[in-house]
Coordinates of C-alpha atoms and ligand atoms in Angstrom, one line a residue:
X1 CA -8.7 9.3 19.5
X2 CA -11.0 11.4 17.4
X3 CA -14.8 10.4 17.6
X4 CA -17.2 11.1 14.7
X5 CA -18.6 13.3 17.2
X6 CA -15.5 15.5 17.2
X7 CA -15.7 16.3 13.1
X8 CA -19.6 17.7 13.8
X9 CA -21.1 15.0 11.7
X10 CA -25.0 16.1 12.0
X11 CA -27.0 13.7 14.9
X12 CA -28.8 11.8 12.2
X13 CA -25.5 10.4 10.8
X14 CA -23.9 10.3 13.9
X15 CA -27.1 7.8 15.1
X16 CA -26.6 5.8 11.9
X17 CA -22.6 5.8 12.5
X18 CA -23.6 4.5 16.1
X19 CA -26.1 1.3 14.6
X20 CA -23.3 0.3 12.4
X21 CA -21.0 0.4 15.0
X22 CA -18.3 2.7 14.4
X23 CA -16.9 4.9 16.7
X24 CA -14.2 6.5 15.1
X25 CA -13.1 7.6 12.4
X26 CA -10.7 5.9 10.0
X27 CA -7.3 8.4 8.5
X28 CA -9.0 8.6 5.4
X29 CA -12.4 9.9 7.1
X30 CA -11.0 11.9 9.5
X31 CA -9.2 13.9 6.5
X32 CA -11.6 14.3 3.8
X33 CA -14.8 14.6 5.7
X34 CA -13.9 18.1 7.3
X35 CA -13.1 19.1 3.3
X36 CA -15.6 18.0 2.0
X37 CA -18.4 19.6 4.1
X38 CA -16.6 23.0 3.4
X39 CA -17.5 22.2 0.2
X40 CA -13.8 21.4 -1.8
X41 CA -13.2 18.9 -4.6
X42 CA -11.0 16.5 -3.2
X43 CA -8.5 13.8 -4.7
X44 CA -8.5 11.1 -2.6
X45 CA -5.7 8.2 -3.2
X46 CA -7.1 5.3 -0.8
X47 CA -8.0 1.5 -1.7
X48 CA -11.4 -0.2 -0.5
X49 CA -10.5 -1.0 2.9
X50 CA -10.0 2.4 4.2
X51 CA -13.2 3.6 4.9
X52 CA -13.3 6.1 1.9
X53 CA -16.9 4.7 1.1
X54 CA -17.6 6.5 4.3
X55 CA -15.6 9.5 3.7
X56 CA -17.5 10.7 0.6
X57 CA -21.1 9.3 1.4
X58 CA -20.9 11.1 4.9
X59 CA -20.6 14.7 3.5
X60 CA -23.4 14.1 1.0
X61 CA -25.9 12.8 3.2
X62 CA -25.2 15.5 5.4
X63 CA -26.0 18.4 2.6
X64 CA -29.2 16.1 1.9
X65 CA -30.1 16.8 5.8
X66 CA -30.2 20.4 4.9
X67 CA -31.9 20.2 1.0
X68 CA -35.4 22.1 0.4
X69 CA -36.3 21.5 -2.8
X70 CA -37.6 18.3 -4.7
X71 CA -35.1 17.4 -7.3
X72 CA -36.5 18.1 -10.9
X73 CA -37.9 15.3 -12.9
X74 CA -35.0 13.2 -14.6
X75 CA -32.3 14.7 -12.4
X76 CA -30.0 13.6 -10.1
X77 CA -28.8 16.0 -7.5
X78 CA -25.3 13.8 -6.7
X79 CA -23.5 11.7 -8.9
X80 CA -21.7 8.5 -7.7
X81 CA -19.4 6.7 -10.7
X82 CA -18.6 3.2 -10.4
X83 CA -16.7 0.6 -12.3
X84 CA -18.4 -2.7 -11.7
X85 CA -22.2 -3.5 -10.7
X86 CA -20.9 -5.0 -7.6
X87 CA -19.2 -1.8 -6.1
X88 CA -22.5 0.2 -7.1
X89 CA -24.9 -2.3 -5.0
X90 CA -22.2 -2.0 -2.7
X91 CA -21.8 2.0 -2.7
X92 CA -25.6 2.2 -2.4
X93 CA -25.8 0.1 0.6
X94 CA -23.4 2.1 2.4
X95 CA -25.9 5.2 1.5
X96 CA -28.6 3.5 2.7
X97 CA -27.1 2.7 5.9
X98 CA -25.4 5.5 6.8
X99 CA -28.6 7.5 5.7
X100 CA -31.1 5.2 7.2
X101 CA -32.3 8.6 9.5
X102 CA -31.8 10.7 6.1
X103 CA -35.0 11.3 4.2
X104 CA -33.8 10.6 0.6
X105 CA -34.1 8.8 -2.6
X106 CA -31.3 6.7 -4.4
X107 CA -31.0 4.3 -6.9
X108 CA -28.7 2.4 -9.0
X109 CA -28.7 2.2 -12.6
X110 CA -26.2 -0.5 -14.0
X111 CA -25.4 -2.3 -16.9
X112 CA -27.0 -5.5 -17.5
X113 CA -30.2 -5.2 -16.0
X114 CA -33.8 -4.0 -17.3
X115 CA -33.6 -0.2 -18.5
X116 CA -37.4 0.3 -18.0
X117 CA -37.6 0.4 -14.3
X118 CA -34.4 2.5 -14.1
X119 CA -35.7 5.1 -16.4
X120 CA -39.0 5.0 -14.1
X121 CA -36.6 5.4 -11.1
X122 CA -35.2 8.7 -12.8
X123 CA -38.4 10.2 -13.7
X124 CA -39.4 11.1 -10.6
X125 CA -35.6 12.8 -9.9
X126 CA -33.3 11.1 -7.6
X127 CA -31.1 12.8 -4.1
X128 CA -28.5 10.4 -4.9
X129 CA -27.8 8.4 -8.1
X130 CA -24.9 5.6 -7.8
X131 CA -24.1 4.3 -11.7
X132 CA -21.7 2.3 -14.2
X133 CA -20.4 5.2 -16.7
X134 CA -22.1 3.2 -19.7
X135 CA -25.6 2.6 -18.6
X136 CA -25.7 5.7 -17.3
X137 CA -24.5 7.5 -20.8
X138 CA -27.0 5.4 -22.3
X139 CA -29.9 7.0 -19.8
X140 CA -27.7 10.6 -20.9
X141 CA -28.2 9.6 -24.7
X142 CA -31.8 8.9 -24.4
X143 CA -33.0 11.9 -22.5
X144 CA -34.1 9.8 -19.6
X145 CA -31.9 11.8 -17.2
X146 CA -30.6 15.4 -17.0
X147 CA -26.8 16.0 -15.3
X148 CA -27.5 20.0 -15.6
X149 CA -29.2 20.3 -12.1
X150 CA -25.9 17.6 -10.2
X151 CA -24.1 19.5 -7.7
X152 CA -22.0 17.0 -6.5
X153 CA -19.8 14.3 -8.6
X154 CA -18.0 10.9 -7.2
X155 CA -15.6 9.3 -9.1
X156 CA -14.7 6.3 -7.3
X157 CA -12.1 3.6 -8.2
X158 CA -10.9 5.9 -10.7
X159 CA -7.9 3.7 -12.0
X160 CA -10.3 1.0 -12.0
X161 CA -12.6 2.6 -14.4
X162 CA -9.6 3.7 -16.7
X163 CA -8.9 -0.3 -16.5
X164 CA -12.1 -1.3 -17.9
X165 CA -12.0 1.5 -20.5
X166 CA -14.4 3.5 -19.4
X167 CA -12.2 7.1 -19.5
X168 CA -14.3 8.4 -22.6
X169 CA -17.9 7.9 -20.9
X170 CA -16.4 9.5 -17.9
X171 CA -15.3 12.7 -19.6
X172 CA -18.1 12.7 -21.5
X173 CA -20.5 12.2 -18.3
X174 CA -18.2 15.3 -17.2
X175 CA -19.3 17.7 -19.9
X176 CA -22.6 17.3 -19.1
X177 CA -22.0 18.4 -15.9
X178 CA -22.7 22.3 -14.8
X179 CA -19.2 24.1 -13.8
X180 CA -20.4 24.9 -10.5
X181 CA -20.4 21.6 -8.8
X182 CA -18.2 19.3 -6.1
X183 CA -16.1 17.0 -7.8
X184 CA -15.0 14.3 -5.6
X185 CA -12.5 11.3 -7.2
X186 CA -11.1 8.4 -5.5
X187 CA -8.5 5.9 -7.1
X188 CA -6.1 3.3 -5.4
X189 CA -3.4 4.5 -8.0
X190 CA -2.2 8.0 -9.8
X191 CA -1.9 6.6 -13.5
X192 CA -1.2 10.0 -15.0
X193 CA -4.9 10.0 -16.8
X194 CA -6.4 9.9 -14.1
X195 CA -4.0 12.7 -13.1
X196 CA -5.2 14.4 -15.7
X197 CA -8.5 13.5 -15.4
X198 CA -8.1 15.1 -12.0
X199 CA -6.9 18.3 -13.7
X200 CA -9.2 18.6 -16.3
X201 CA -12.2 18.7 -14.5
X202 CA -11.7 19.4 -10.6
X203 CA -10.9 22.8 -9.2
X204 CA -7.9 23.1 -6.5
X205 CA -8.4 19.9 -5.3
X206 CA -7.9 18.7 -1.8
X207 CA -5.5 15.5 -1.7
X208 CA -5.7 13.1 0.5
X209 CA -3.7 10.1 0.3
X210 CA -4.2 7.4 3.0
X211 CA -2.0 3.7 3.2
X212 CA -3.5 1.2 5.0
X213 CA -2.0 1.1 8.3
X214 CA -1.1 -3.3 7.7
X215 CA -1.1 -4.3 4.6
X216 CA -3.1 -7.7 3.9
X217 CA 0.3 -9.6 2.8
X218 CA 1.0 -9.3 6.4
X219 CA -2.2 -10.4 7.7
X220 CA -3.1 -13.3 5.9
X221 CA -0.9 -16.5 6.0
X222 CA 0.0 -17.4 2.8
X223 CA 1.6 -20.1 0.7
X224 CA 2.4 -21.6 -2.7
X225 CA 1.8 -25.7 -4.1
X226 CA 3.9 -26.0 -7.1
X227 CA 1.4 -28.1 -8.9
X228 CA 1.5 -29.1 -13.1
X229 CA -1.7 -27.8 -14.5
X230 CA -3.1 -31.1 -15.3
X231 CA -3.1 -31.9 -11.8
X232 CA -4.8 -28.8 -10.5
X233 CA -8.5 -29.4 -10.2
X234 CA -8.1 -32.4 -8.5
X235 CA -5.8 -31.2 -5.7
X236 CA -7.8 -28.1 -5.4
X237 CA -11.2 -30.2 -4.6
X238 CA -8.8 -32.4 -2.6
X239 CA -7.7 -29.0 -1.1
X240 CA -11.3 -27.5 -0.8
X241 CA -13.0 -30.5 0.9
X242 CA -11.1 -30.3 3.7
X243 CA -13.2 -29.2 7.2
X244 CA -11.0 -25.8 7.6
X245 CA -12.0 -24.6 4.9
X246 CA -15.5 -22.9 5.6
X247 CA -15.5 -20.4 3.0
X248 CA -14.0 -19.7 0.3
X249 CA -13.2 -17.6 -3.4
X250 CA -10.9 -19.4 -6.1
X251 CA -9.6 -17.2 -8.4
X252 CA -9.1 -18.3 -12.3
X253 CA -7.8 -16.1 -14.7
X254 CA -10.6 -16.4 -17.4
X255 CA -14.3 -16.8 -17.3
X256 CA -14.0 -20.3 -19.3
X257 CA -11.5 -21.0 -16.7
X258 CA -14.1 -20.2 -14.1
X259 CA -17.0 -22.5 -15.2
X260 CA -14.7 -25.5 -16.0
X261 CA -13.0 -25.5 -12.7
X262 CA -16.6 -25.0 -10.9
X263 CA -18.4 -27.8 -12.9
X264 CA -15.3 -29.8 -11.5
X265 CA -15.4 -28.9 -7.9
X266 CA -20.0 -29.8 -8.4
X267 CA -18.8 -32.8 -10.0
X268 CA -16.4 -33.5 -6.6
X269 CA -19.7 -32.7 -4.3
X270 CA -18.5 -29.2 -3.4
X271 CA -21.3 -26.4 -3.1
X272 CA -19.8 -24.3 -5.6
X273 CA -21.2 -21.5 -8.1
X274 CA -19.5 -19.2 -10.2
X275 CA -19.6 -15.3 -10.6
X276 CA -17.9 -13.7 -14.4
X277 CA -18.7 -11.1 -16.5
X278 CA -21.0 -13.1 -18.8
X279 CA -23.0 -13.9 -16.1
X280 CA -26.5 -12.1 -16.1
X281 CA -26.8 -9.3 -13.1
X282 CA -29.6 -11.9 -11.8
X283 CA -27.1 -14.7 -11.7
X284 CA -24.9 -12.7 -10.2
X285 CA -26.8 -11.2 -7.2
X286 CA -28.4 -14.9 -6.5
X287 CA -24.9 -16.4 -6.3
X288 CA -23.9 -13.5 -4.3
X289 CA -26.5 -14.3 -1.9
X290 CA -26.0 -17.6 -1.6
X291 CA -22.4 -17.0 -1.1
X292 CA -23.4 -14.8 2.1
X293 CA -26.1 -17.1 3.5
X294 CA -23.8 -20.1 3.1
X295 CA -25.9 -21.9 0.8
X296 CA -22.9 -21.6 -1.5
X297 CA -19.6 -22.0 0.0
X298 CA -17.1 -21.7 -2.6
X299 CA -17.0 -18.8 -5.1
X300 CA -15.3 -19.5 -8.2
X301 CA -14.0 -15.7 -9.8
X302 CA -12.4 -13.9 -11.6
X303 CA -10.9 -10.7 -10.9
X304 CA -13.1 -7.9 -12.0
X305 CA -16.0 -9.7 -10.5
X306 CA -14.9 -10.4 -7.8
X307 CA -13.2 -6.4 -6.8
X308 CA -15.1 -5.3 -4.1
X309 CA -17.1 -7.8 -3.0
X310 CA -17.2 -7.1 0.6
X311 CA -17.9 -10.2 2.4
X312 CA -16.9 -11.1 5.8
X313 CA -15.7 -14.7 7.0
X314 CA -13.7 -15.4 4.1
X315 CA -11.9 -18.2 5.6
X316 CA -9.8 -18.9 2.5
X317 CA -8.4 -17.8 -0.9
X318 CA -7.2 -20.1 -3.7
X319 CA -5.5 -19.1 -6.5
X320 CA -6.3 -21.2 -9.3
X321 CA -3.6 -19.6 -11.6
X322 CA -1.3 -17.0 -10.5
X323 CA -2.7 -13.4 -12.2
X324 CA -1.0 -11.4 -15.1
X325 CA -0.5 -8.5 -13.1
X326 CA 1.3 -8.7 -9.5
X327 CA -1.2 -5.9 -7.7
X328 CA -4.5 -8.6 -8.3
X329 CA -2.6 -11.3 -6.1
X330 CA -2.9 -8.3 -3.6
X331 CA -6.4 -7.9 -4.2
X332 CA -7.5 -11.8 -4.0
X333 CA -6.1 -12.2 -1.1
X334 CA -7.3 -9.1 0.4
X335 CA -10.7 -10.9 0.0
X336 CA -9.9 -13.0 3.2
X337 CA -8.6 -11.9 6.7
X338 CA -11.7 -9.1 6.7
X339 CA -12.7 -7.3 10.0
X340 CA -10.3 -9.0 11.9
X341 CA -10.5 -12.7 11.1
X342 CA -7.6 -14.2 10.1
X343 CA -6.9 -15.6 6.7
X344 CA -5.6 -17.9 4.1
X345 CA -4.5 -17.7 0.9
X346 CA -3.0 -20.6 -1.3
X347 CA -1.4 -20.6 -4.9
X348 CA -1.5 -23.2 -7.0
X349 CA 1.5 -22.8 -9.2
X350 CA 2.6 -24.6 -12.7
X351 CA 5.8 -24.6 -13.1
X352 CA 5.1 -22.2 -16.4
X353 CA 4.0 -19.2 -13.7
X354 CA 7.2 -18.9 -11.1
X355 CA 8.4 -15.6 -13.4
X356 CA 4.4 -14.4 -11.8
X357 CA 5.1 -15.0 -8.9
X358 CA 8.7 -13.8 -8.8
X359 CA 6.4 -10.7 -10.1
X360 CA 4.0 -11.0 -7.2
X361 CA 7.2 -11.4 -4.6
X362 CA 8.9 -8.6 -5.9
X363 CA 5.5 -6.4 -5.6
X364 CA 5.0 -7.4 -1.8
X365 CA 8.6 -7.4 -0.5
X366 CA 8.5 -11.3 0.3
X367 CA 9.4 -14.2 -0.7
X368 CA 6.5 -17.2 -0.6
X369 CA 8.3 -20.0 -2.5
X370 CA 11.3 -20.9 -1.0
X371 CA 13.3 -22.8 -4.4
X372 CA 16.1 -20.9 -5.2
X373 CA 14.6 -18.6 -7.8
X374 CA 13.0 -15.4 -5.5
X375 CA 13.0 -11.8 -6.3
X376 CA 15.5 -11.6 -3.6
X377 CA 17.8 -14.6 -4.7
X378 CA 17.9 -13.1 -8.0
X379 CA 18.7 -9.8 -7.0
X380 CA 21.5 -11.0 -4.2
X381 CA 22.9 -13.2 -7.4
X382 CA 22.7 -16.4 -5.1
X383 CA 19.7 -17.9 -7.5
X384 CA 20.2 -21.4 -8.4
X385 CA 21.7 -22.1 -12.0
X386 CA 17.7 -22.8 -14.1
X387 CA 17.2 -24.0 -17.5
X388 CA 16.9 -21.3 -20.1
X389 CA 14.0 -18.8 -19.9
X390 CA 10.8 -19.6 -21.8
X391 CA 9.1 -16.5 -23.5
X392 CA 5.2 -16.3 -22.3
X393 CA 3.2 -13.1 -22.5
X394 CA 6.3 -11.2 -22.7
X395 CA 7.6 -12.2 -18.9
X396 CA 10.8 -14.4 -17.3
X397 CA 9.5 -17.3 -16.9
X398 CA 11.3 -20.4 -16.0
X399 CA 11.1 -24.0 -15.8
X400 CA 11.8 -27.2 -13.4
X401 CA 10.3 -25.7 -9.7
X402 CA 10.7 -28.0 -6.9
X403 CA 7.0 -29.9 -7.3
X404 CA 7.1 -29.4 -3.3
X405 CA 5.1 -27.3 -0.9
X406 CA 6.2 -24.6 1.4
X407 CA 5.3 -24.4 4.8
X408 CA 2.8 -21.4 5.1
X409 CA 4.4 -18.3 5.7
X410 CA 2.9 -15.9 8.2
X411 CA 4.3 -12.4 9.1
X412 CA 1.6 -11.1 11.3
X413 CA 2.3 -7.0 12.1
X414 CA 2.3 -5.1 15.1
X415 CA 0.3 -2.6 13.6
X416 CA -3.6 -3.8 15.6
X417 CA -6.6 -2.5 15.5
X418 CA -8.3 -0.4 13.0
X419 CA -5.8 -2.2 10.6
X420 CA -7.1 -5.7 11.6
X421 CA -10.4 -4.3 11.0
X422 CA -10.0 -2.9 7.7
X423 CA -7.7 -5.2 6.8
X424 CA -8.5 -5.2 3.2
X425 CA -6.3 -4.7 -0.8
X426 CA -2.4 -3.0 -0.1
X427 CA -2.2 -0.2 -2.3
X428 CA 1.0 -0.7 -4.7
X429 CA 4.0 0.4 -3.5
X430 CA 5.1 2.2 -7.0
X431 CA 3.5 2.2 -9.5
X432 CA 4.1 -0.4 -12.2
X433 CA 2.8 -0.5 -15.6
X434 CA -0.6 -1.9 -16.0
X435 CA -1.0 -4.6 -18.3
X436 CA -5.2 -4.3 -19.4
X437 CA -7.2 -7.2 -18.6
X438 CA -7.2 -9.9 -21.2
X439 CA -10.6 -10.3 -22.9
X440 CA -11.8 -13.0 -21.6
X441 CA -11.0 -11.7 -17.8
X442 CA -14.0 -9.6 -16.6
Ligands
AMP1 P1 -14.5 0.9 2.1 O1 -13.1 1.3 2.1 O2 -15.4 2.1 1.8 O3 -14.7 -0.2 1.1 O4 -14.9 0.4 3.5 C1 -14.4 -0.8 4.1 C2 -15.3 -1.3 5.2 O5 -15.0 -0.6 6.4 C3 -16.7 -1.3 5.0 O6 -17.3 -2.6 5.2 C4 -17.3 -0.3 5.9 O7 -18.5 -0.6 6.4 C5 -16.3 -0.3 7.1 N1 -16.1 1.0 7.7 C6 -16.2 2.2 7.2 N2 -15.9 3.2 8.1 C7 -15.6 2.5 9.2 C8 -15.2 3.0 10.6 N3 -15.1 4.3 10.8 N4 -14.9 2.1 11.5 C9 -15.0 0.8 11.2 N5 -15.4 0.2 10.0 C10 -15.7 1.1 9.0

């Protein structure tokens, strides 16, 4: 098996890889990192999970190791794009760690918090700047940084960023970019702007494209409680209090959604807090905390806050409501079953979402309620006779499920190691249409 010894990584990193703990290096790692150090642009299709954090920040830290000159006042020598203030703190812990023997200065300038010390941070020029496309056009608008002196560009979670409507800053934050530079863009998905993103700006890109070896739906034991909406918060607490349960993310589908159902579970004694887009970055990073140290022990989310939160000993998942789009179950319950534990995730289901979830069964090949009205039973025409189809949000959906629970399904794979590891977000099989977030759903 190839060491990060056997790609040449530079002793520094190599040191850092060491206190980490990583020996090798993951598919994605192994194939981008040799790439990137000659310098290419590179299109890399991977999902968090994979390492690709790694992949990039390796490369960059490396050319940092060999870099003379100061960076120039207001400039920023490499560019890392983000979509959510989460991923950035994220992204820029991953360059502090890796770079921990580097001599270097990075920052993060996000939306949401104070623009006073950020603009202090840029004056004094920055190695490596990790950023949110908006506050960072606002810093381009206002003079406080230059882009003309970047030689190196990340665009990660490319598809994300087109999710959250941020394509426009992005090309713009591309103009302002010299033509000689590395462009570097990751994305768990091809949408065909991104595509064209890809062929707008990059030259003769290297791809990459990198599936995770398991995919989560296979690692983490999953089931389904057909429950009416009115009963749900109640048999959630019910569901939460019990001593398994040592840690744990509820996913709602709206931030409304996500305060009621966490002043319920307080009101039940649970140690709850919520995280949503209309919390303040503050609130955020002190429930984030508390979630980590344990002072919290159940975070209730949506999904845009809660994409790439990388927290470990995530004994369990709850889904609240069953999401819109099919790939976000994927995601949720990627949030469990990390670096090798094992994991649970369990849906709480009106009888209004079974045409989701036949959406959600279809996406990941199985079936997790067992009542006659699968993907599968509907495709082998063996689907028991249901009531006519209700209309809702433009999907099947059908009435009258079984108000019974399924025995937990769990399909562990063969596929060990690294997988178990990383076990992280399956990257779609094909790709389906994308349905944008509904307002209320960062
Ligand atoms: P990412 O896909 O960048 O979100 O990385 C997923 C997780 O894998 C992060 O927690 C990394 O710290 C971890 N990781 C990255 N590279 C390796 C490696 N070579 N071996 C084991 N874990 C790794």
């Amino acid at each position: 098996m190839t060491s990060f010894n056997d790609l040449g990584l530079a002793e520094p990193l190599l040191r850092a890889l060491d206190r980490e703990g990583y020996a090798h290096p993951t598919p994605i790692q192994f194939r981008s990192i040799p790439a990137l150090r000659e310098g290419r642009d590179l299109v890399g299709i991977a999902q968090t999970g994979t390492g690709k954090t790694a992949a990039f920040v390796l490369p960059i830290l490396e050319r940092l190791l060999d870099a003379k000159a100061a960076v120039p006042s207001r400039c920023a020598s490499v560019l890392i794009l983000a979509p959510t203030r989460e991923l950035v703190g994220q992204i820029n812990d991953q360059v502090q760690a890796y770079g921990r023997f580097v001599r270097f200065h990075s920052t993060t300038v996000i939306g949401g918090a104070a623009a006073r010390p950020q603009i202090r941070a840029l004056q004094s020029g920055l190695d490596v700047l990790v950023a949110t496309p908006g506050r960072l056009l606002d810093h381009l608008g206002s003079g406080a940084l230059r882009l003309d002196k970047t030689t190196t560009v990340v665009l990660d979670e490319a598809d994300q960023m087109l999710d959250l409507g941020f394509l426009p800053a992005i090309r713009q934050v591309m103009r302002a970019l010299p033509v000689e530079r590395q462009t570097i863009l990751f994305s768990a998905t091809m949408p065909k702007q991104i595509r064209a993103l890809a062929d707008d700006f990059m030259t003769d890109p290297v791809e990459v494209s990198v599936t995770p070896a398991a995919r989560p739906a296979d690692l983490v034991e999953q089931s389904v409680l057909p429950v009416p909406a009115s009963e749900k918060r109640a048999k959630l607490a019910s569901l939460l209090a019990k001593r398994e349960v040592s840690r744990a993310i509820v996913f709602t589908r709206t931030k409304r959604g996500a305060d009621r159902v966490c002043r319920h579970l307080e009101g039940a004694g649970l140690r709850a807090a919520a995280i949503h887009g209309n919390k303040s970055q503050n609130q955020r990073e002190r429930t984030l905390a508390a979630f980590k140290d344990g002072r919290v022990t159940i975070l209730v989310a949506t999904d845009i806050a809660a994409r790439g939160i990388d927290i470990d000993g995530v004994s369990h998942v709850f889904n609240y409501e069953l999401p819109n789009v099919p790939e976000a179950y994927v995601h949720r319950i990627g949030r469990t079953a990390r670096a090798g534990a094992s994991g649970t995730a369990v849906s709480l289901m009106d009888p209004e979402e079974r045409g989701l979830l036949r959406d959600i069964e279809k996406l990941i090949g199985q079936t997790l309620l067992d009542d006659g009205q699968s993907y599968q039973d509907r495709k082998s025409g063996t689907a028991k006779p249901r009531k006519p189809q209700q209309r809702r949000r433009s999907r099947p959906q059908s009435q009258g499920s079984k108000p019974q629970g399924q025995a937990p399904r769990k399909v562990e794979s063969d596929e060990a190691g690294l997988a178990r590891l990383l076990a992280k977000p399956q990257k779609p099989r094909r790709q389906r249409r994308r349905r944008p977030p509904t307002r209320d759903a960062a």
